[in-house]
CSV table of C-alpha atoms in Angstrom, one decimal:
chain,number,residue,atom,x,y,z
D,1,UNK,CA,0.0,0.0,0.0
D,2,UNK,CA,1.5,3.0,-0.9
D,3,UNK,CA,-1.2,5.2,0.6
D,4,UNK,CA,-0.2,8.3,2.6
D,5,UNK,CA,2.1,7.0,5.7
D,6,UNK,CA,1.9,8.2,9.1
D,7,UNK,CA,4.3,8.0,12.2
D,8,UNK,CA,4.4,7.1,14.7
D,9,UNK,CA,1.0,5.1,15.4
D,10,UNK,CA,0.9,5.8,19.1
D,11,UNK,CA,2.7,8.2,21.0
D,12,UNK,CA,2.4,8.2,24.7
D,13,UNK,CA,4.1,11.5,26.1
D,14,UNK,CA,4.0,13.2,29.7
D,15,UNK,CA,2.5,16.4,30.5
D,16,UNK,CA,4.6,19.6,29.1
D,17,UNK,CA,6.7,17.3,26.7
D,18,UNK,CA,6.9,17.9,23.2
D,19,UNK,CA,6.1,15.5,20.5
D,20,UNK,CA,6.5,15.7,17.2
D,21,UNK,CA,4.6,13.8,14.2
D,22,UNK,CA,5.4,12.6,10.3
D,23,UNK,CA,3.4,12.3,7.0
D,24,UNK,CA,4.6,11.5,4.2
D,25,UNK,CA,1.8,11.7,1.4
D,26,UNK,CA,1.1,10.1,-2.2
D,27,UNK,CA,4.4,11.2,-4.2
D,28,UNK,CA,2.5,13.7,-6.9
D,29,UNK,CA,0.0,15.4,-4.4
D,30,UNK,CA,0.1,19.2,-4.2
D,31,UNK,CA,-1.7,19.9,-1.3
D,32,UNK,CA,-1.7,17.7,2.2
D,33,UNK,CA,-4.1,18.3,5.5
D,34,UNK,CA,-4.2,17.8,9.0
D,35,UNK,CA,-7.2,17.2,11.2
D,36,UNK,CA,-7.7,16.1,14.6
D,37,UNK,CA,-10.2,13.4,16.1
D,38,UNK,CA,-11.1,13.2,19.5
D,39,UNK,CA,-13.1,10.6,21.0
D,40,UNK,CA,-16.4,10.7,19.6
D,41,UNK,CA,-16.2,13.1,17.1
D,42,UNK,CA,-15.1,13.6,13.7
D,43,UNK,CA,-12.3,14.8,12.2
D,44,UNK,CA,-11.6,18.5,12.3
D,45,UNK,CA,-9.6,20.5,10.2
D,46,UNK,CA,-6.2,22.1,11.6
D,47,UNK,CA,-4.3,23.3,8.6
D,48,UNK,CA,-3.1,22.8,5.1
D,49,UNK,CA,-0.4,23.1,2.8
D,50,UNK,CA,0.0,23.8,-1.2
D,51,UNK,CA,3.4,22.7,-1.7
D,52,UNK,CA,5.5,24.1,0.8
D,53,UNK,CA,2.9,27.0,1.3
D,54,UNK,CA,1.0,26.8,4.8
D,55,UNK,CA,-2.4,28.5,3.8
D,56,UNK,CA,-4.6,27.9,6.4
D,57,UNK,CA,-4.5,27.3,10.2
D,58,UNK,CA,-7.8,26.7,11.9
D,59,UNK,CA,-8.5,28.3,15.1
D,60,UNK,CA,-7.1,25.0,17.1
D,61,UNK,CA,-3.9,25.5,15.7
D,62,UNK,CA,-3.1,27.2,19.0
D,63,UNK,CA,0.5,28.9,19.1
D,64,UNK,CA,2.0,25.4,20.7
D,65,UNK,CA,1.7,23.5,17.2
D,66,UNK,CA,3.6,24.3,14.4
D,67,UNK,CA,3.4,22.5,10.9
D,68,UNK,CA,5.8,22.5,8.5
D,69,UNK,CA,6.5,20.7,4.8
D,70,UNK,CA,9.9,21.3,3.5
D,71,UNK,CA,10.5,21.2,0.1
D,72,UNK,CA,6.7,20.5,-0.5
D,73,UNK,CA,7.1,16.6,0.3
D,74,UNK,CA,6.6,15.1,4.0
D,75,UNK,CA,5.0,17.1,6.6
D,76,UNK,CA,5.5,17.3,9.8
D,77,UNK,CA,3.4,18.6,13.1
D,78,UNK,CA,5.2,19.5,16.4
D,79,UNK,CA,3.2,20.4,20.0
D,80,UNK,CA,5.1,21.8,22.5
D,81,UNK,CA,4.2,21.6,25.9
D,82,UNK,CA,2.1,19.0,25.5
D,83,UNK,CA,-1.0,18.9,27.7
D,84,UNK,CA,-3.8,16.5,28.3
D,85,UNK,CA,-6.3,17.8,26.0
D,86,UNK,CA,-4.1,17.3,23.3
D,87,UNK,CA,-4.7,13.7,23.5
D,88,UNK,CA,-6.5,12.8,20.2
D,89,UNK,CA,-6.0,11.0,17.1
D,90,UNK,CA,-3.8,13.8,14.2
D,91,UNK,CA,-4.9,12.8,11.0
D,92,UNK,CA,-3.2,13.7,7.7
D,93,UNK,CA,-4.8,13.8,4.1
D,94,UNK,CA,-3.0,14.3,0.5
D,95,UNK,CA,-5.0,15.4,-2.3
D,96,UNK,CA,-3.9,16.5,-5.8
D,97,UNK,CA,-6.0,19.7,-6.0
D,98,UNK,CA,-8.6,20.6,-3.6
D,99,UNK,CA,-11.7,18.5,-2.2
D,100,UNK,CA,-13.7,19.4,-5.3
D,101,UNK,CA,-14.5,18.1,-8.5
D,102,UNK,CA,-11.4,19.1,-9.9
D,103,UNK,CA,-9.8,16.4,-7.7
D,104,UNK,CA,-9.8,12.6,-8.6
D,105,UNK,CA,-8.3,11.2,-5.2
D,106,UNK,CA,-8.2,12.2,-1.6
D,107,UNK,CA,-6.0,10.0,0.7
D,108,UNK,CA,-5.6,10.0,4.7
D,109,UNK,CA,-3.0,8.1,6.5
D,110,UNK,CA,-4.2,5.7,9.6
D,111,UNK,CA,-3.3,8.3,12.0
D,112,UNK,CA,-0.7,8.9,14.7
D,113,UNK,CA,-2.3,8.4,18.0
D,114,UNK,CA,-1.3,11.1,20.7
D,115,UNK,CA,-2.1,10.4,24.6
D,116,UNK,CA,-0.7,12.7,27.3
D,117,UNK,CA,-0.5,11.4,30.6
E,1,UNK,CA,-19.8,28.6,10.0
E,2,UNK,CA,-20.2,25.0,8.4
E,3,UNK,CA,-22.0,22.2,10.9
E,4,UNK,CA,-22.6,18.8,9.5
E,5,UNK,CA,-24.7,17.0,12.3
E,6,UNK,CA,-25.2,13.5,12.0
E,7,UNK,CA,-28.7,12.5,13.6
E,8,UNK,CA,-27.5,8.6,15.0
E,9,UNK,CA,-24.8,7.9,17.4
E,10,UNK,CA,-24.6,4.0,17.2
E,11,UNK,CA,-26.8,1.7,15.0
E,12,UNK,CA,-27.2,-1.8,15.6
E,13,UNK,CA,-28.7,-4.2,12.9
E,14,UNK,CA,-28.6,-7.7,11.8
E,15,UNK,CA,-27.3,-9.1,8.3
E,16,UNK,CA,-29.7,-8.5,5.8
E,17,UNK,CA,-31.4,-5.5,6.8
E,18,UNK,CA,-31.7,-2.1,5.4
E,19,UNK,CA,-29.5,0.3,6.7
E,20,UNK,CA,-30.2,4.4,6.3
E,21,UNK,CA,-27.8,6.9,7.8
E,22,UNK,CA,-28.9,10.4,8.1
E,23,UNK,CA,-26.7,13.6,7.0
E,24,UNK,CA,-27.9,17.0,7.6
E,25,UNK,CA,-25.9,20.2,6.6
E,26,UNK,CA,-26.1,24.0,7.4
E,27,UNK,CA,-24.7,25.9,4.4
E,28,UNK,CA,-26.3,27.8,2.0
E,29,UNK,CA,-24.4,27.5,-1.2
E,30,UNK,CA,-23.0,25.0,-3.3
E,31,UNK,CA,-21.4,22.4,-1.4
E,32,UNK,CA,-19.5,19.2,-2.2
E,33,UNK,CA,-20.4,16.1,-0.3
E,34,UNK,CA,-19.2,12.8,0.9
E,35,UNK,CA,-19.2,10.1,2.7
E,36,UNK,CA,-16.4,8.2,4.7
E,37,UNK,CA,-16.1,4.6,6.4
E,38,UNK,CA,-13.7,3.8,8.8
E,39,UNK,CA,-13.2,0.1,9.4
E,40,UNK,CA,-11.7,-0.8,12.9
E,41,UNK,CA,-8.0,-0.2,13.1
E,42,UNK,CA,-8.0,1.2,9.1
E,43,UNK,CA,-7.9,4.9,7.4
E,44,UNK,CA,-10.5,6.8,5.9
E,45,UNK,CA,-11.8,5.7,2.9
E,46,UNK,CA,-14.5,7.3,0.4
E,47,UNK,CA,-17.6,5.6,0.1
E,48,UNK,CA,-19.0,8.1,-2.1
E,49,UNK,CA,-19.1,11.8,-3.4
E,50,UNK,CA,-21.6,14.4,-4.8
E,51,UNK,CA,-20.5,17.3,-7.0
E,52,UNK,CA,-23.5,18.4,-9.1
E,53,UNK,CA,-26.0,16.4,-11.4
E,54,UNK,CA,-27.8,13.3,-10.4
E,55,UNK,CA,-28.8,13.8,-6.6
E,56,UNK,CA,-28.9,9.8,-5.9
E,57,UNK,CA,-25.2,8.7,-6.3
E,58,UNK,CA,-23.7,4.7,-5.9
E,59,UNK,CA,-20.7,4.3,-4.3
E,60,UNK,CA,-18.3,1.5,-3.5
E,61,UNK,CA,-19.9,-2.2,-1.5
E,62,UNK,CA,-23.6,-1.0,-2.8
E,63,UNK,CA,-23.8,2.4,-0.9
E,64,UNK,CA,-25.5,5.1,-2.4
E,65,UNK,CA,-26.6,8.3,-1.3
E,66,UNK,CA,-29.6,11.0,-2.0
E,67,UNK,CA,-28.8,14.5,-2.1
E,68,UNK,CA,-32.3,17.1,-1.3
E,69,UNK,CA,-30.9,20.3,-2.0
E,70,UNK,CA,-34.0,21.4,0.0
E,71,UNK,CA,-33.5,19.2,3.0
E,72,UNK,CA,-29.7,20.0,3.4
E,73,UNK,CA,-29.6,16.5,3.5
E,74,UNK,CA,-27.6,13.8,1.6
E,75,UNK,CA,-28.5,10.5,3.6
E,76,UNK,CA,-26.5,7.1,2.8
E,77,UNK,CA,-28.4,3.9,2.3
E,78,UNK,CA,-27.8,0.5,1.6
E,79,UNK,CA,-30.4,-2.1,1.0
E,80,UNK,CA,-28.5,-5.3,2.7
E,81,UNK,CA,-26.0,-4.9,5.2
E,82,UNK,CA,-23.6,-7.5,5.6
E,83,UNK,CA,-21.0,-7.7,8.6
E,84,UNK,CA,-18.1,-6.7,6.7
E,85,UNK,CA,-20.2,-3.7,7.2
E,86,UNK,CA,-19.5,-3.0,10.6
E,87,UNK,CA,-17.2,0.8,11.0
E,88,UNK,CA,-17.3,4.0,11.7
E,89,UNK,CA,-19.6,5.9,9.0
E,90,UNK,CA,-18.6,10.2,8.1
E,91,UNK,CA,-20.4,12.6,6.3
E,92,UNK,CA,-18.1,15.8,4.7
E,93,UNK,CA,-18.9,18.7,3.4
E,94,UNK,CA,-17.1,20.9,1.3
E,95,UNK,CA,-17.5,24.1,0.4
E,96,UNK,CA,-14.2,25.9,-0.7
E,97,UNK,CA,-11.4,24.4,-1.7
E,98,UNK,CA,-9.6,23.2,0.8
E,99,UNK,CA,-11.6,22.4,4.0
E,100,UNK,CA,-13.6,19.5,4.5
E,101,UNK,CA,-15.8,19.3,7.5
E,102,UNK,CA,-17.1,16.0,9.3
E,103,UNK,CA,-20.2,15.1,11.2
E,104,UNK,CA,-19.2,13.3,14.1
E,105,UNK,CA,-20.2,9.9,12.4
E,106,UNK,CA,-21.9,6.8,13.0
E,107,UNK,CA,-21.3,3.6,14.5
E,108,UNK,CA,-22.5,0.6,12.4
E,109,UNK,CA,-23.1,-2.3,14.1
E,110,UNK,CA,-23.9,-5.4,12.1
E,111,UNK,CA,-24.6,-8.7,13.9
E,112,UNK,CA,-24.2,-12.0,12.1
C-alpha cells in the first residue's frame, strides 16, 4: 500500500513534553491536510499546505503547534508543551487539488495516535 | 460557519437488513459532499461523493446516497448490510477548496 504514511501510530508523552509527528503523502499530491479526532467526534480540520505553502491554520492550531513541509514533500506537526487535552487522534490527508470536483483522489493516512498522561 | 450533524450515534442491525444513515448540513451555497467509512483499526476511505447532477449517487460495496438540496440533507443507504459492514460511518462537506468538515459519524453495528 502506498497510501499516505503516518508515524508514529501511538505516542504516549508526559505532561509539558513535546512530540513531534510525520506524513509523508502520495508522491504527486500538491496539497496535504491535517485534522484532529477526538473521541467521539469527527475529524476536524487544523491546517493545510500547497506545496511548501501553509495557507490555512484553523482556530485550534493554538501557538503550541507548528506544521511545517519542506521542500513541499513530507509534513511534519510539532506540540510543544504537551498537555492532556491534546490527547487525540492527528490525521493527515494528500490530495492533488482541492476536495472538489477538480480532484480525482483524496488520501488520509491511519493516524498517529497522541495520549498525554 | 459549516455544521454537519449526524442524527445517530450508534446503530445496531442484523445481516440482511436495510440500513439508512442520516446527514444534515447548514450551508447555503453549493457544497460538495461525501461520505467516509472507517473500518476498525484502518484509514478513511470514500464511500461516495456528490458534486452536481444526479442527486442519488452509488458508491463503493452497494452504498449510495440521495442528495435534497431542499432538506440539506444527503442520507447514505444500503439495502443489505452484511457484517463486513461493521465501521465508523462520516459525512463531509465541502465548500471551498480546501476544507472539509465531518459530522461526528456513525457507529455501524452489524450482527451476524
Amino acid at each position: 500500500d502506498t497510501g499516505v504514511s503516518q508515524n508514529p501510530r501511538h505516542k504516549i508523552t508526559k505532561r509539558g513534553q513535546n512530540v513531534t509527528f510525520r506524513c509523508d503523502p502520495i508522491s504527486e499530491h500538491n496539497r496535504l491536510y491535517w485534522y484532529r479526532q477526538t473521541l467521539g467526534q469527527g475529524p476536524e480540520f487544523l491546517t493545510y499546505f500547497q506545496n511548501e505553502a501553509q495557507l490555512e491554520k484553523s482556530r485550534l492550531l493554538s501557538d503550541r503547534f507548528s506544521a511545517e513541509r519542506p521542500k513541499g514533500s513530507f509534513s511534519t506537526l510539532e506540540i510543544q508543551r504537551t498537555e492532556q487535552g491534546d490527547s487525540a487522534m492527528y490525521l493527515c490527508a494528500s490530495t492533488k487539488t482541492g476536495w472538489g470536483p477538480m480532484n480525482t483522489e483524496a488520501f488520509f493516512g491511519q493516524g498517529t495516535r497522541l495520549t498525554v498522561v | 460557519a459549516q455544521s454537519v450533524s449526524q442524527h445517530n450515534h450508534h446503530v445496531i442491525l442484523s445481516e440482511a437488513a436495510s440500513l439508512e444513515l442520516g446527514c444534515n448540513y447548514s450551508y447555503g451555497g453549493t457544497v460538495n459532499l461525501f461520505w467516509y467509512v472507517q473500518y476498525p483499526g484502518q484509514h478513511l476511505q470514500l464511500l461516495l461523493k456528490y458534486f452536481s447532477g444526479d442527486p442519488l449517487v452509488k458508491g463503493i460495496k452497494g452504498f449510495e446516497a440521495e442528495f435534497i438540496k431542499s432538506k440539506f440533507s444527503f442520507n447514505l443507504r444500503k439495502p443489505s448490510v452484511q457484517w463486513s459492514d461493521t465501521a465508523e460511518y462520516f459525512c463531509a462537506v465541502n465548500r471551498d477548496d480546501y476544507k472539509l468538515s465531518f459530522g461526528a459519524g456513525t457507529t455501524v453495528t452489524v450482527r451476524a
